[in-house]
Amino acid sequence: MNTTRVFDKMSAAWVSDPRYISSCGGTRSSKTYSALQLFIIALIGEESRGAAPTVNSVVRESMPHLKRGAIRDFQRIMKGDAIWQEARWSETAKTYTFGNGSILEFFSVDDAGKVFGSARDRIFVNEAQHIKWETFRQLAVRTRGLIMCDYNPTHSFWLNERIETKDNCITVHSTYNDNQYLTPEQVREIEDNRHDTNWWTVFGEGKVGTLEGVVYDFDIVRDLPDTSGMLETYGLDFGFTNSITAVVRCFIHKGRKDIYLDEVLDRKGLLNSDIADALRSAGVSRSSRIYADAAEPKSIRELETYGFNIVKCDKTSTADKHNPITAQISFLKTWHLHVTQASLNLIDEMRGYVWDTDRNGDRLNVPVKVRDHLMDAFRYGCYTPLARGGGQYHLSFGQTRHRR
């Protein structure tokens, strides 16, 4: 089992037998991967000793986040060390049963039956900054032994104030420099963001930051609601080698001023033919209106030849001709934004999409240009049909529905 320096730090904390281990770190430090390795080693040790079975939980804010993160990492570790047994994994219950009967279960905090359910012996709360204090407290009082948490220090929250101040808590700090398995390209990708002081503090140095200038307020919904009667549009931001091609599906309810967003595509290295295939796979029909980055007229024209109803977005604003992006953002901030919980990259971007600051820390009137491709796609897909076009909703080829 290949382990990082973060694993060594967390292992030393584990053998000290604390009530809490708090793992605070920047991006790609391996804090989640290392925590899962520790749980696996402990459970295999119990199995080899014939110890009484234990119940161990891994918890995060939503099941899609777990599937993409901790569950995928757990399976990669187990299979990589040839200790995975398919028959012991329940895909339905998201549990793995070890030889002595110990289980490792994965569940999300939006499952009230699990949060307020039976007790356990250990728990790992993954990305604790996205879980409410009361939810954590309910989990904690049902946990007999170790409580481990990890988090990116995007802001100060309940863990810093209520847990890390306890005598029975060991705090482990880590950065990408503690993960010796990162490739030079990955390290370069991280270090290229040194110019963004706030981002670098949180994700580079793993220190508590102040992401107070978050651009959009939004909530997360489990599924899309009944969308009948809503305007459906798509926003597309082109990318290729070093940037991401992003597509967001938008449902707009004008009467309630609600916008529902669903991530469709977030991938590098796509040719226009690949984008067309991805759109078809996502069920984008010929009549669905796509608003794409106006800076790519050739790509727009090529996708049009594939049969898509695609037009360039509007990058202007009558409210502020000198700073149209900010004016468009200001317009969209007057709407209620809802994001499906399966839109993992979109959620991550929205949480980190902040107003830039100058060297004195004063906030500027422009957002930081880091990981904003889905943000641009969302803006393209919503602003143009809502605020422009002579007060009309564009629905399909040559068809419009006038606002009342």
Short mmCIF file of N, CA and C in Angstrom, two decimals, residues 263-394:
data_model
loop_
_atom_site.label_atom_id
_atom_site.label_comp_id
_atom_site.label_asym_id
_atom_site.label_seq_id
_atom_site.Cartn_x
_atom_site.Cartn_y
_atom_site.Cartn_z
N GLU A 263 -25.54 20.12 -14.41
CA GLU A 263 -24.29 19.96 -15.16
C GLU A 263 -24.43 18.88 -16.22
N VAL A 264 -24.01 19.20 -17.43
CA VAL A 264 -24.06 18.25 -18.54
C VAL A 264 -22.67 17.77 -18.93
N LEU A 265 -21.70 18.69 -18.98
CA LEU A 265 -20.37 18.35 -19.48
C LEU A 265 -19.32 19.21 -18.81
N ASP A 266 -18.18 18.58 -18.45
CA ASP A 266 -17.06 19.29 -17.86
C ASP A 266 -15.81 18.46 -18.18
N ARG A 267 -15.20 18.73 -19.34
CA ARG A 267 -14.12 17.85 -19.79
C ARG A 267 -13.15 18.59 -20.70
N LYS A 268 -11.89 18.21 -20.62
CA LYS A 268 -10.85 18.78 -21.48
C LYS A 268 -10.67 17.94 -22.74
N GLY A 269 -9.99 18.53 -23.72
CA GLY A 269 -9.52 17.80 -24.89
C GLY A 269 -10.57 17.38 -25.87
N LEU A 270 -11.71 18.06 -25.92
CA LEU A 270 -12.80 17.66 -26.80
C LEU A 270 -12.76 18.41 -28.12
N LEU A 271 -12.83 17.66 -29.22
CA LEU A 271 -13.06 18.26 -30.52
C LEU A 271 -14.55 18.60 -30.63
N ASN A 272 -14.91 19.38 -31.62
CA ASN A 272 -16.32 19.73 -31.79
C ASN A 272 -17.17 18.49 -32.05
N SER A 273 -16.60 17.51 -32.73
CA SER A 273 -17.34 16.26 -32.96
C SER A 273 -17.58 15.54 -31.63
N ASP A 274 -16.61 15.61 -30.70
CA ASP A 274 -16.79 15.01 -29.38
C ASP A 274 -17.88 15.74 -28.59
N ILE A 275 -17.89 17.06 -28.72
CA ILE A 275 -18.93 17.84 -28.03
C ILE A 275 -20.31 17.44 -28.56
N ALA A 276 -20.41 17.28 -29.88
CA ALA A 276 -21.68 16.89 -30.48
C ALA A 276 -22.13 15.53 -29.94
N ASP A 277 -21.20 14.59 -29.83
CA ASP A 277 -21.54 13.26 -29.29
C ASP A 277 -22.00 13.37 -27.84
N ALA A 278 -21.31 14.22 -27.07
CA ALA A 278 -21.67 14.38 -25.66
C ALA A 278 -23.05 15.01 -25.51
N LEU A 279 -23.36 15.97 -26.38
CA LEU A 279 -24.68 16.60 -26.32
C LEU A 279 -25.78 15.61 -26.67
N ARG A 280 -25.53 14.79 -27.69
CA ARG A 280 -26.53 13.77 -28.05
C ARG A 280 -26.72 12.78 -26.89
N SER A 281 -25.62 12.35 -26.29
CA SER A 281 -25.71 11.41 -25.18
C SER A 281 -26.48 11.99 -24.00
N ALA A 282 -26.41 13.31 -23.84
CA ALA A 282 -27.12 13.98 -22.74
C ALA A 282 -28.57 14.24 -23.07
N GLY A 283 -28.98 13.88 -24.29
CA GLY A 283 -30.38 14.04 -24.66
C GLY A 283 -30.74 15.43 -25.15
N VAL A 284 -29.75 16.20 -25.59
CA VAL A 284 -30.03 17.54 -26.12
C VAL A 284 -30.66 17.38 -27.51
N SER A 285 -31.86 17.88 -27.66
CA SER A 285 -32.59 17.69 -28.92
C SER A 285 -32.27 18.78 -29.92
N ARG A 286 -32.73 18.60 -31.14
CA ARG A 286 -32.53 19.60 -32.19
C ARG A 286 -33.24 20.91 -31.86
N SER A 287 -34.30 20.85 -31.09
CA SER A 287 -35.06 22.06 -30.78
C SER A 287 -34.54 22.79 -29.54
N SER A 288 -33.65 22.15 -28.78
CA SER A 288 -33.13 22.78 -27.57
C SER A 288 -32.17 23.91 -27.94
N ARG A 289 -32.40 25.10 -27.41
CA ARG A 289 -31.57 26.24 -27.74
C ARG A 289 -30.29 26.23 -26.90
N ILE A 290 -29.14 26.29 -27.56
CA ILE A 290 -27.84 26.33 -26.90
C ILE A 290 -27.23 27.71 -27.13
N TYR A 291 -26.84 28.37 -26.05
CA TYR A 291 -26.16 29.67 -26.14
C TYR A 291 -24.68 29.42 -25.86
N ALA A 292 -23.85 29.66 -26.85
CA ALA A 292 -22.43 29.32 -26.76
C ALA A 292 -21.56 30.56 -26.75
N ASP A 293 -20.31 30.38 -26.33
CA ASP A 293 -19.34 31.46 -26.25
C ASP A 293 -19.20 32.14 -27.61
N ALA A 294 -19.52 33.42 -27.65
CA ALA A 294 -19.51 34.17 -28.91
C ALA A 294 -18.11 34.31 -29.50
N ALA A 295 -17.07 34.02 -28.70
CA ALA A 295 -15.70 34.14 -29.20
C ALA A 295 -15.30 32.96 -30.09
N GLU A 296 -16.19 31.98 -30.26
CA GLU A 296 -15.88 30.79 -31.05
C GLU A 296 -16.87 30.62 -32.20
N PRO A 297 -16.92 31.55 -33.15
CA PRO A 297 -17.92 31.45 -34.23
C PRO A 297 -17.74 30.21 -35.11
N LYS A 298 -16.48 29.78 -35.35
CA LYS A 298 -16.27 28.59 -36.18
C LYS A 298 -16.82 27.34 -35.51
N SER A 299 -16.60 27.23 -34.21
CA SER A 299 -17.11 26.07 -33.48
C SER A 299 -18.63 26.08 -33.44
N ILE A 300 -19.21 27.25 -33.26
CA ILE A 300 -20.67 27.36 -33.27
C ILE A 300 -21.22 26.92 -34.61
N ARG A 301 -20.58 27.38 -35.67
CA ARG A 301 -21.05 27.00 -37.01
C ARG A 301 -20.93 25.51 -37.25
N GLU A 302 -19.84 24.90 -36.78
CA GLU A 302 -19.64 23.47 -36.98
C GLU A 302 -20.69 22.66 -36.21
N LEU A 303 -20.97 23.06 -34.97
CA LEU A 303 -21.99 22.35 -34.20
C LEU A 303 -23.37 22.52 -34.82
N GLU A 304 -23.58 23.65 -35.47
CA GLU A 304 -24.84 23.87 -36.18
C GLU A 304 -24.98 22.86 -37.33
N THR A 305 -23.87 22.53 -37.99
CA THR A 305 -23.93 21.55 -39.09
C THR A 305 -24.24 20.16 -38.57
N TYR A 306 -23.98 19.91 -37.27
CA TYR A 306 -24.33 18.62 -36.67
C TYR A 306 -25.82 18.56 -36.29
N GLY A 307 -26.54 19.66 -36.54
CA GLY A 307 -27.98 19.64 -36.32
C GLY A 307 -28.45 20.27 -35.02
N PHE A 308 -27.56 21.00 -34.34
CA PHE A 308 -27.95 21.61 -33.07
C PHE A 308 -28.43 23.05 -33.26
N ASN A 309 -29.38 23.43 -32.43
CA ASN A 309 -29.95 24.77 -32.44
C ASN A 309 -29.08 25.67 -31.57
N ILE A 310 -27.94 26.07 -32.10
CA ILE A 310 -26.92 26.76 -31.32
C ILE A 310 -26.69 28.16 -31.88
N VAL A 311 -26.61 29.14 -30.99
CA VAL A 311 -26.35 30.52 -31.37
C VAL A 311 -25.32 31.09 -30.40
N LYS A 312 -24.72 32.21 -30.79
CA LYS A 312 -23.75 32.85 -29.91
C LYS A 312 -24.47 33.56 -28.76
N CYS A 313 -23.81 33.56 -27.62
CA CYS A 313 -24.38 34.26 -26.46
C CYS A 313 -24.16 35.76 -26.61
N ASP A 314 -24.82 36.50 -25.75
CA ASP A 314 -24.67 37.96 -25.72
C ASP A 314 -23.68 38.30 -24.61
N LYS A 315 -22.56 38.91 -24.97
CA LYS A 315 -21.55 39.28 -23.98
C LYS A 315 -21.60 40.77 -23.64
N THR A 316 -22.65 41.44 -24.06
CA THR A 316 -22.77 42.87 -23.78
C THR A 316 -23.77 43.10 -22.66
N SER A 317 -23.91 44.33 -22.25
CA SER A 317 -24.91 44.71 -21.26
C SER A 317 -25.22 46.19 -21.39
N THR A 318 -26.50 46.52 -21.47
CA THR A 318 -26.88 47.93 -21.52
C THR A 318 -26.71 48.59 -20.16
N ALA A 319 -26.69 47.77 -19.10
CA ALA A 319 -26.55 48.33 -17.76
C ALA A 319 -25.13 48.84 -17.50
N ASP A 320 -24.13 48.19 -18.10
CA ASP A 320 -22.75 48.61 -17.90
C ASP A 320 -21.94 48.17 -19.12
N LYS A 321 -21.73 49.09 -20.04
CA LYS A 321 -21.04 48.75 -21.28
C LYS A 321 -19.56 48.50 -21.05
N HIS A 322 -19.00 49.05 -19.98
CA HIS A 322 -17.57 48.91 -19.73
C HIS A 322 -17.25 47.63 -18.94
N ASN A 323 -18.21 47.12 -18.21
CA ASN A 323 -17.99 45.90 -17.42
C ASN A 323 -19.20 44.99 -17.57
N PRO A 324 -19.42 44.44 -18.77
CA PRO A 324 -20.65 43.69 -19.03
C PRO A 324 -20.77 42.40 -18.24
N ILE A 325 -19.64 41.72 -17.96
CA ILE A 325 -19.72 40.45 -17.22
C ILE A 325 -20.28 40.69 -15.83
N THR A 326 -19.77 41.73 -15.16
CA THR A 326 -20.27 42.04 -13.82
C THR A 326 -21.75 42.42 -13.86
N ALA A 327 -22.15 43.17 -14.89
CA ALA A 327 -23.56 43.55 -15.02
C ALA A 327 -24.43 42.32 -15.23
N GLN A 328 -23.97 41.38 -16.03
CA GLN A 328 -24.74 40.15 -16.25
C GLN A 328 -24.85 39.34 -14.95
N ILE A 329 -23.73 39.26 -14.23
CA ILE A 329 -23.76 38.56 -12.94
C ILE A 329 -24.74 39.23 -11.99
N SER A 330 -24.72 40.54 -11.92
CA SER A 330 -25.63 41.28 -11.04
C SER A 330 -27.08 40.98 -11.38
N PHE A 331 -27.37 40.88 -12.68
CA PHE A 331 -28.73 40.54 -13.11
C PHE A 331 -29.11 39.14 -12.63
N LEU A 332 -28.22 38.18 -12.81
CA LEU A 332 -28.54 36.80 -12.44
C LEU A 332 -28.61 36.61 -10.93
N LYS A 333 -27.92 37.45 -10.17
CA LYS A 333 -27.98 37.36 -8.72
C LYS A 333 -29.34 37.73 -8.16
N THR A 334 -30.20 38.35 -8.97
CA THR A 334 -31.55 38.68 -8.51
C THR A 334 -32.50 37.49 -8.65
N TRP A 335 -32.00 36.38 -9.19
CA TRP A 335 -32.80 35.16 -9.34
C TRP A 335 -32.43 34.15 -8.26
N HIS A 336 -33.35 33.22 -7.99
CA HIS A 336 -33.10 32.15 -7.04
C HIS A 336 -32.45 30.99 -7.79
N LEU A 337 -31.24 30.63 -7.39
CA LEU A 337 -30.48 29.61 -8.10
C LEU A 337 -30.52 28.28 -7.34
N HIS A 338 -30.80 27.21 -8.07
CA HIS A 338 -30.86 25.87 -7.50
C HIS A 338 -30.00 24.95 -8.36
N VAL A 339 -29.16 24.14 -7.72
CA VAL A 339 -28.25 23.26 -8.45
C VAL A 339 -28.51 21.82 -8.03
N THR A 340 -28.62 20.91 -9.00
CA THR A 340 -28.85 19.51 -8.67
C THR A 340 -27.62 18.93 -7.98
N GLN A 341 -27.84 18.05 -7.02
CA GLN A 341 -26.73 17.53 -6.23
C GLN A 341 -25.79 16.65 -7.04
N ALA A 342 -26.24 16.18 -8.21
CA ALA A 342 -25.36 15.39 -9.07
C ALA A 342 -24.39 16.27 -9.85
N SER A 343 -24.58 17.58 -9.82
CA SER A 343 -23.73 18.51 -10.57
C SER A 343 -22.49 18.86 -9.75
N LEU A 344 -21.62 17.89 -9.56
CA LEU A 344 -20.52 18.02 -8.61
C LEU A 344 -19.53 19.12 -8.99
N ASN A 345 -19.13 19.16 -10.25
CA ASN A 345 -18.16 20.18 -10.67
C ASN A 345 -18.78 21.57 -10.62
N LEU A 346 -20.05 21.65 -10.98
CA LEU A 346 -20.75 22.93 -10.93
C LEU A 346 -20.85 23.45 -9.49
N ILE A 347 -21.16 22.56 -8.55
CA ILE A 347 -21.23 22.95 -7.14
C ILE A 347 -19.87 23.44 -6.65
N ASP A 348 -18.82 22.69 -7.01
CA ASP A 348 -17.48 23.09 -6.58
C ASP A 348 -17.10 24.46 -7.15
N GLU A 349 -17.42 24.68 -8.42
CA GLU A 349 -17.10 25.99 -9.02
C GLU A 349 -17.87 27.11 -8.35
N MET A 350 -19.16 26.89 -8.10
CA MET A 350 -19.97 27.96 -7.49
C MET A 350 -19.48 28.29 -6.09
N ARG A 351 -19.02 27.27 -5.37
CA ARG A 351 -18.53 27.52 -4.01
C ARG A 351 -17.21 28.29 -4.01
N GLY A 352 -16.43 28.15 -5.08
CA GLY A 352 -15.15 28.82 -5.14
C GLY A 352 -15.12 30.04 -6.05
N TYR A 353 -16.28 30.42 -6.59
CA TYR A 353 -16.35 31.55 -7.52
C TYR A 353 -16.51 32.82 -6.72
N VAL A 354 -15.44 33.58 -6.60
CA VAL A 354 -15.41 34.73 -5.70
C VAL A 354 -14.99 35.99 -6.44
N TRP A 355 -15.31 37.13 -5.84
CA TRP A 355 -14.85 38.41 -6.37
C TRP A 355 -13.36 38.55 -6.11
N ASP A 356 -12.65 39.08 -7.08
CA ASP A 356 -11.21 39.27 -6.97
C ASP A 356 -10.92 40.44 -6.02
N THR A 357 -9.68 40.48 -5.53
CA THR A 357 -9.25 41.58 -4.66
C THR A 357 -7.94 42.15 -5.17
N ASP A 358 -7.65 43.39 -4.79
CA ASP A 358 -6.37 43.98 -5.17
C ASP A 358 -5.32 43.64 -4.13
N ARG A 359 -4.12 44.18 -4.29
CA ARG A 359 -3.01 43.83 -3.40
C ARG A 359 -3.25 44.28 -1.97
N ASN A 360 -4.18 45.20 -1.78
CA ASN A 360 -4.53 45.65 -0.43
C ASN A 360 -5.66 44.87 0.19
N GLY A 361 -6.17 43.90 -0.57
CA GLY A 361 -7.28 43.09 -0.06
C GLY A 361 -8.64 43.70 -0.31
N ASP A 362 -8.69 44.83 -1.00
CA ASP A 362 -9.97 45.45 -1.31
C ASP A 362 -10.63 44.73 -2.47
N ARG A 363 -11.92 44.49 -2.36
CA ARG A 363 -12.63 43.71 -3.36
C ARG A 363 -12.82 44.49 -4.65
N LEU A 364 -12.53 43.82 -5.75
CA LEU A 364 -12.71 44.40 -7.07
C LEU A 364 -14.07 44.00 -7.63
N ASN A 365 -14.43 44.63 -8.72
CA ASN A 365 -15.76 44.40 -9.30
C ASN A 365 -15.71 43.36 -10.42
N VAL A 366 -14.78 42.41 -10.30
CA VAL A 366 -14.67 41.33 -11.28
C VAL A 366 -14.42 40.03 -10.54
N PRO A 367 -14.93 38.91 -11.03
CA PRO A 367 -14.66 37.63 -10.37
C PRO A 367 -13.28 37.10 -10.70
N VAL A 368 -12.76 36.25 -9.83
CA VAL A 368 -11.46 35.61 -10.05
C VAL A 368 -11.57 34.65 -11.24
N LYS A 369 -10.57 34.70 -12.12
CA LYS A 369 -10.58 33.84 -13.30
C LYS A 369 -9.87 32.52 -13.00
N VAL A 370 -10.44 31.75 -12.10
CA VAL A 370 -9.95 30.41 -11.78
C VAL A 370 -11.14 29.47 -11.75
N ARG A 371 -11.09 28.39 -12.53
CA ARG A 371 -12.16 27.40 -12.57
C ARG A 371 -13.53 28.07 -12.72
N ASP A 372 -13.73 28.68 -13.87
CA ASP A 372 -14.97 29.41 -14.08
C ASP A 372 -15.69 29.01 -15.36
N HIS A 373 -15.34 27.87 -15.93
CA HIS A 373 -15.92 27.49 -17.22
C HIS A 373 -17.41 27.16 -17.09
N LEU A 374 -17.78 26.44 -16.04
CA LEU A 374 -19.20 26.16 -15.82
C LEU A 374 -19.94 27.42 -15.43
N MET A 375 -19.27 28.33 -14.73
CA MET A 375 -19.88 29.61 -14.39
C MET A 375 -20.20 30.41 -15.64
N ASP A 376 -19.26 30.40 -16.59
CA ASP A 376 -19.51 31.10 -17.85
C ASP A 376 -20.64 30.44 -18.63
N ALA A 377 -20.63 29.10 -18.68
CA ALA A 377 -21.68 28.39 -19.41
C ALA A 377 -23.06 28.68 -18.83
N PHE A 378 -23.16 28.68 -17.52
CA PHE A 378 -24.44 29.00 -16.86
C PHE A 378 -24.89 30.42 -17.23
N ARG A 379 -23.95 31.36 -17.22
CA ARG A 379 -24.31 32.74 -17.55
C ARG A 379 -24.75 32.86 -19.01
N TYR A 380 -24.06 32.17 -19.93
CA TYR A 380 -24.45 32.20 -21.33
C TYR A 380 -25.87 31.66 -21.51
N GLY A 381 -26.16 30.55 -20.81
CA GLY A 381 -27.44 29.88 -21.01
C GLY A 381 -28.62 30.62 -20.42
N CYS A 382 -28.37 31.51 -19.45
CA CYS A 382 -29.49 32.18 -18.77
C CYS A 382 -29.61 33.67 -19.12
N TYR A 383 -28.49 34.35 -19.17
CA TYR A 383 -28.60 35.81 -19.35
C TYR A 383 -29.18 36.18 -20.71
N THR A 384 -28.66 35.57 -21.76
CA THR A 384 -29.07 35.97 -23.11
C THR A 384 -30.57 35.86 -23.33
N PRO A 385 -31.20 34.71 -23.03
CA PRO A 385 -32.65 34.62 -23.28
C PRO A 385 -33.48 35.45 -22.31
N LEU A 386 -32.96 35.75 -21.11
CA LEU A 386 -33.75 36.47 -20.13
C LEU A 386 -33.68 37.98 -20.30
N ALA A 387 -32.48 38.49 -20.51
CA ALA A 387 -32.30 39.94 -20.47
C ALA A 387 -32.20 40.58 -21.84
N ARG A 388 -32.04 39.79 -22.88
CA ARG A 388 -31.85 40.34 -24.20
C ARG A 388 -32.92 39.84 -25.16
N GLY A 389 -32.69 40.07 -26.43
CA GLY A 389 -33.58 39.52 -27.46
C GLY A 389 -34.91 40.21 -27.55
N GLY A 390 -34.98 41.49 -27.21
CA GLY A 390 -36.23 42.22 -27.38
C GLY A 390 -37.34 41.75 -26.48
N GLY A 391 -36.95 41.22 -25.28
CA GLY A 391 -37.97 40.79 -24.32
C GLY A 391 -38.64 39.49 -24.71
N GLN A 392 -37.92 38.62 -25.42
CA GLN A 392 -38.51 37.36 -25.84
C GLN A 392 -37.70 36.19 -25.31
N TYR A 393 -38.39 35.09 -25.09
CA TYR A 393 -37.74 33.82 -24.83
C TYR A 393 -37.54 33.12 -26.17
N HIS A 394 -36.31 32.74 -26.48
CA HIS A 394 -36.06 31.99 -27.70
C HIS A 394 -36.21 30.50 -27.38
#
